[in-house]
């Protein structure tokens, strides 16, 4: 595509997702994490989650989530703890080291993603944020439905 050709919305969104994924992967490399480990740590930043909740949040099948949690546990970044609401269940929580690394990963990811729009003026950035916000709001239910479909097909 040459510089004078207009990019359609589909192409722009797909290519934007590639840029965001690349920023995420670069931040992970900087922090010594796989993108999946970074996503897990960030998901656990607000609070510990049970495995079912965490699987739904990350869009992972139970076996994939178990492997991810096990690998991340071996690195000392997360721990399993009893669920205070259900004695038979466990929750996954960040360790102190995991919480610090989650903050580093989040900051590195945000910095890289912020750089993607550095060439835009303040008004353009505001417009972009508004339009993407509307797009996300209008499609809020689709993300979880798509993740459920992916889990059921695997």
Short mmCIF file of C-alpha atoms in Angstrom, two decimals:
data_model
loop_
_atom_site.label_atom_id
_atom_site.label_comp_id
_atom_site.label_asym_id
_atom_site.label_seq_id
_atom_site.Cartn_x
_atom_site.Cartn_y
_atom_site.Cartn_z
CA UNK A 1 0.00 0.00 0.00
CA UNK A 2 1.50 3.36 -0.95
CA UNK A 3 1.33 6.44 1.26
CA UNK A 4 -1.48 8.04 -0.78
CA UNK A 5 -3.90 5.12 -0.56
CA UNK A 6 -6.64 5.35 2.08
CA UNK A 7 -6.87 2.52 4.58
CA UNK A 8 -10.32 1.02 5.10
CA UNK A 9 -11.68 0.48 8.59
CA UNK A 10 -11.19 -3.31 8.47
CA UNK A 11 -7.57 -3.02 7.38
CA UNK A 12 -6.91 -0.25 9.89
CA UNK A 13 -8.37 -2.22 12.80
CA UNK A 14 -6.54 -5.43 11.85
CA UNK A 15 -3.22 -3.65 11.43
CA UNK A 16 -3.81 -1.75 14.67
CA UNK A 17 -4.32 -5.03 16.50
CA UNK A 18 -0.98 -6.24 15.10
CA UNK A 19 0.72 -3.10 16.40
CA UNK A 20 -0.82 -3.51 19.85
CA UNK A 21 0.10 -7.21 19.96
CA UNK A 22 3.68 -6.36 18.97
CA UNK A 23 3.86 -3.72 21.72
CA UNK A 24 2.55 -6.28 24.19
CA UNK A 25 5.15 -8.86 23.09
CA UNK A 26 7.99 -6.31 23.27
CA UNK A 27 6.96 -5.32 26.79
CA UNK A 28 6.88 -8.99 27.73
CA UNK A 29 10.40 -9.54 26.40
CA UNK A 30 11.59 -6.46 28.30
CA UNK A 31 10.18 -7.92 31.51
CA UNK A 32 11.13 -11.54 30.82
CA UNK A 33 7.51 -12.65 30.42
CA UNK A 34 5.54 -14.37 27.72
CA UNK A 35 2.57 -12.31 26.54
CA UNK A 36 0.29 -14.84 28.26
CA UNK A 37 2.13 -14.49 31.57
CA UNK A 38 1.92 -10.71 31.29
CA UNK A 39 -1.80 -10.94 30.64
CA UNK A 40 -2.24 -13.25 33.64
CA UNK A 41 -0.31 -10.92 35.95
CA UNK A 42 -2.26 -7.88 34.80
CA UNK A 43 -5.57 -9.71 35.21
CA UNK A 44 -4.63 -10.47 38.82
CA UNK A 45 -3.58 -6.91 39.68
CA UNK A 46 -6.95 -5.83 41.10
CA UNK A 47 -7.63 -9.02 43.07
CA UNK A 48 -7.14 -12.80 43.22
CA UNK A 49 -9.47 -14.89 41.09
CA UNK A 50 -10.76 -18.43 41.16
CA UNK A 51 -9.72 -20.62 38.25
CA UNK A 52 -13.15 -20.50 36.59
CA UNK A 53 -13.33 -16.71 36.82
CA UNK A 54 -9.77 -16.39 35.59
CA UNK A 55 -10.39 -18.74 32.67
CA UNK A 56 -13.41 -16.69 31.60
CA UNK A 57 -11.52 -13.42 32.01
CA UNK A 58 -8.55 -14.60 29.92
CA UNK A 59 -10.56 -16.68 27.46
CA UNK A 60 -8.59 -19.85 28.22
CA UNK A 61 -9.67 -23.46 28.50
CA UNK A 62 -9.12 -25.01 31.92
CA UNK A 63 -6.12 -27.12 30.82
CA UNK A 64 -4.40 -24.14 29.18
CA UNK A 65 -5.01 -21.96 32.23
CA UNK A 66 -3.71 -24.65 34.60
CA UNK A 67 -0.48 -24.92 32.60
CA UNK A 68 -0.06 -21.14 32.49
CA UNK A 69 -0.64 -20.81 36.24
CA UNK A 70 1.74 -23.72 36.97
CA UNK A 71 4.54 -22.19 34.85
CA UNK A 72 4.01 -18.77 36.39
CA UNK A 73 3.94 -20.28 39.87
CA UNK A 74 7.29 -22.00 39.28
CA UNK A 75 8.72 -18.53 38.62
CA UNK A 76 7.37 -17.35 41.98
CA UNK A 77 5.04 -14.77 40.43
CA UNK A 78 1.66 -16.22 41.49
CA UNK A 79 0.42 -18.54 44.21
CA UNK A 80 -2.65 -20.65 44.79
CA UNK A 81 -4.54 -19.89 47.98
CA UNK A 82 -7.74 -21.20 49.54
CA UNK A 83 -10.90 -19.42 48.46
CA UNK A 84 -12.44 -17.90 51.62
CA UNK A 85 -15.95 -18.33 50.14
CA UNK A 86 -15.52 -22.01 49.20
CA UNK A 87 -13.19 -24.28 51.13
CA UNK A 88 -12.95 -26.71 48.20
CA UNK A 89 -11.80 -24.07 45.71
CA UNK A 90 -8.57 -22.16 45.20
CA UNK A 91 -7.83 -18.68 43.97
CA UNK A 92 -4.78 -17.49 42.09
CA UNK A 93 -3.07 -14.44 43.57
CA UNK A 94 0.04 -12.41 42.82
CA UNK A 95 3.10 -12.81 44.99
CA UNK A 96 4.97 -9.63 45.95
CA UNK A 97 7.44 -10.32 43.13
CA UNK A 98 4.55 -10.95 40.71
CA UNK A 99 2.82 -7.70 41.72
CA UNK A 100 6.02 -5.70 41.11
CA UNK A 101 6.59 -7.37 37.74
CA UNK A 102 2.93 -6.83 36.78
CA UNK A 103 3.38 -3.09 37.41
CA UNK A 104 6.57 -3.06 35.31
CA UNK A 105 4.90 -4.99 32.49
CA UNK A 106 1.83 -2.75 32.54
CA UNK A 107 3.96 0.40 32.47
CA UNK A 108 6.13 -0.93 29.61
CA UNK A 109 3.04 -1.96 27.64
CA UNK A 110 1.29 1.40 28.19
CA UNK A 111 4.44 3.29 27.20
CA UNK A 112 4.74 1.34 23.94
CA UNK A 113 1.06 1.67 23.09
CA UNK A 114 1.14 5.38 23.91
CA UNK A 115 4.03 5.74 21.43
CA UNK A 116 1.81 4.34 18.66
CA UNK A 117 -0.24 7.54 18.61
CA UNK A 118 2.64 9.94 19.29
CA UNK A 119 2.37 11.44 15.79
CA UNK A 120 -1.22 12.53 16.35
CA UNK A 121 -2.24 15.89 17.75
CA UNK A 122 -4.20 16.15 21.00
CA UNK A 123 -7.53 16.59 19.21
CA UNK A 124 -6.84 13.60 16.94
CA UNK A 125 -5.91 11.45 19.93
CA UNK A 126 -9.13 12.48 21.70
CA UNK A 127 -11.18 11.64 18.61
CA UNK A 128 -9.44 8.29 18.23
CA UNK A 129 -10.06 7.46 21.89
CA UNK A 130 -13.72 8.46 21.59
CA UNK A 131 -14.29 6.38 18.45
CA UNK A 132 -12.49 3.32 19.81
CA UNK A 133 -14.39 3.67 23.08
CA UNK A 134 -17.68 3.66 21.21
CA UNK A 135 -16.59 0.65 19.17
CA UNK A 136 -15.69 -1.24 22.34
CA UNK A 137 -18.90 -0.25 24.10
CA UNK A 138 -21.07 -1.27 21.16
CA UNK A 139 -19.34 -4.65 20.96
CA UNK A 140 -18.84 -5.37 24.66
CA UNK A 141 -20.73 -8.67 24.63
CA UNK A 142 -19.01 -9.99 21.52
CA UNK A 143 -15.61 -10.40 23.20
CA UNK A 144 -16.84 -12.84 25.83
CA UNK A 145 -19.08 -14.67 23.34
CA UNK A 146 -16.11 -15.12 21.00
CA UNK A 147 -13.93 -16.38 23.81
CA UNK A 148 -16.59 -18.86 24.90
CA UNK A 149 -16.91 -20.13 21.33
CA UNK A 150 -13.14 -20.57 21.12
CA UNK A 151 -13.07 -22.48 24.40
CA UNK A 152 -15.91 -24.74 23.31
CA UNK A 153 -14.25 -25.54 19.99
CA UNK A 154 -10.95 -26.60 21.53
#
